[in-house]
Amino acid sequence: MNIYQVLLKMISEKEKGLAILIDPDKFSISEMESFLEQIPKETTFLFIGGSIVLHEATEAVVSALKEKTSLPIILFPGDFSQLTSKADGVLFLSLISGRNVEYLIEQQLRAVPRLKYCKLEIIPTGYILLDGGNKSAVARVTNTQPMPQANIESIVNTALAGQFMGAKLIYLEAGSGALFPVKPEVIAAVKKEIEIPLIVGGGIKTELQKKAAYEAGADMIVMGTAFEK
Ligand code: 1GP
């Protein structure tokens, strides 16, 4: 079974996913073992990526993790340079909330030579940046505006456009370190309309926030900052 099939199976069995995000820039390989012991037992995937990370740093962290854990390692790249064939899969992101061609198609084109002949599982993902109450690294680096969370109809339509274009996942992102995460009413409205799995991340720190996102309909939650030292 590939990663996407595992995810679909999990959802069909009414289970929820938890991805822990590792930013190679803020991660020390020497502390990897204690990090792996510290993350929740129910962790289903490790996501690796950040807004600005060097290829070498990503590859070193992925290789080190591969030796110590059997959790699937999925790249969540800020740009094409973070791709490495040492991971198991990649969220092939298109920032569909933004209007910057660089993150709609240019980065994807630049990724092709690296992806063409490698075995990384490619998971097309509609990536939607929402306002999390502060200026996120994603907004800064991509030079795009987050969608206000009050514009529920636009957010739902953006997610549907992603699905109609062939995305296999929708990722609602409030931005790493968001002051407030994606609101349950936004998650519920998107989940009600789309037919593909829904990932939610950004600013989720507490059990209560996690539970609220799951109950609203998130199939998988991503947590990063909460596990950074
Ligand atoms: C960021 O959604 C992820 O892309 C995780 O955000 O670091 O706030 O948990 P946090």
PDB file of C-alpha atoms and ligand atoms in Angstrom, residues 21 76 127 138 171 173-178 200-204 222-226 228, ligand 1:
ATOM      1  CA  LEU A  21       6.265  18.502  11.107  1.00  0.00           C
ATOM      2  CA  PHE A  76       6.309  19.173   2.750  1.00  0.00           C
ATOM      3  CA  TYR A 127      -2.593  24.182  -0.344  1.00  0.00           C
ATOM      4  CA  VAL A 138       4.387  31.142   4.071  1.00  0.00           C
ATOM      5  CA  TYR A 171      -4.400  21.296   3.181  1.00  0.00           C
ATOM      6  CA  GLU A 173      -2.915  26.068   6.617  1.00  0.00           C
ATOM      7  CA  ALA A 174      -3.075  28.814   9.235  1.00  0.00           C
ATOM      8  CA  GLY A 175       0.725  29.160   9.094  1.00  0.00           C
ATOM      9  CA  SER A 176       3.343  27.779  11.438  1.00  0.00           C
ATOM     10  CA  GLY A 177       3.047  29.480  14.802  1.00  0.00           C
ATOM     11  CA  ALA A 178      -0.359  30.931  13.970  1.00  0.00           C
ATOM     12  CA  VAL A 200      -5.344  20.980   8.783  1.00  0.00           C
ATOM     13  CA  GLY A 201      -2.314  22.664  10.333  1.00  0.00           C
ATOM     14  CA  GLY A 202      -0.887  25.820  11.807  1.00  0.00           C
ATOM     15  CA  GLY A 203      -1.167  26.990  15.403  1.00  0.00           C
ATOM     16  CA  ILE A 204      -2.487  23.722  16.858  1.00  0.00           C
ATOM     17  CA  VAL A 222      -0.204  18.704  11.395  1.00  0.00           C
ATOM     18  CA  MET A 223       1.708  19.924  14.447  1.00  0.00           C
ATOM     19  CA  GLY A 224       5.175  21.423  14.303  1.00  0.00           C
ATOM     20  CA  THR A 225       5.914  24.250  16.709  1.00  0.00           C
ATOM     21  CA  ALA A 226       4.428  22.362  19.690  1.00  0.00           C
ATOM     22  CA  GLU A 228      10.097  22.194  18.665  1.00  0.00           C
TER      23      GLU A 228
HETATM   24  C1  1GP B   1       2.887  24.564   9.360  1.00  0.00           C
HETATM   25  O1  1GP B   1       0.816  23.525   9.548  1.00  0.00           O
HETATM   26  C2  1GP B   1       2.114  23.458   9.958  1.00  0.00           C
HETATM   27  O2  1GP B   1       2.984  24.431   8.012  1.00  0.00           O
HETATM   28  C3  1GP B   1       2.332  23.355  11.451  1.00  0.00           C
HETATM   29  O3  1GP B   1       2.139  24.557  12.129  1.00  0.00           O
HETATM   30  O4  1GP B   1       4.152  24.842  13.554  1.00  0.00           O
HETATM   31  O5  1GP B   1       2.026  26.003  14.137  1.00  0.00           O
HETATM   32  O6  1GP B   1       2.237  23.538  14.425  1.00  0.00           O
HETATM   33  P1  1GP B   1       2.668  24.745  13.644  1.00  0.00           P
END
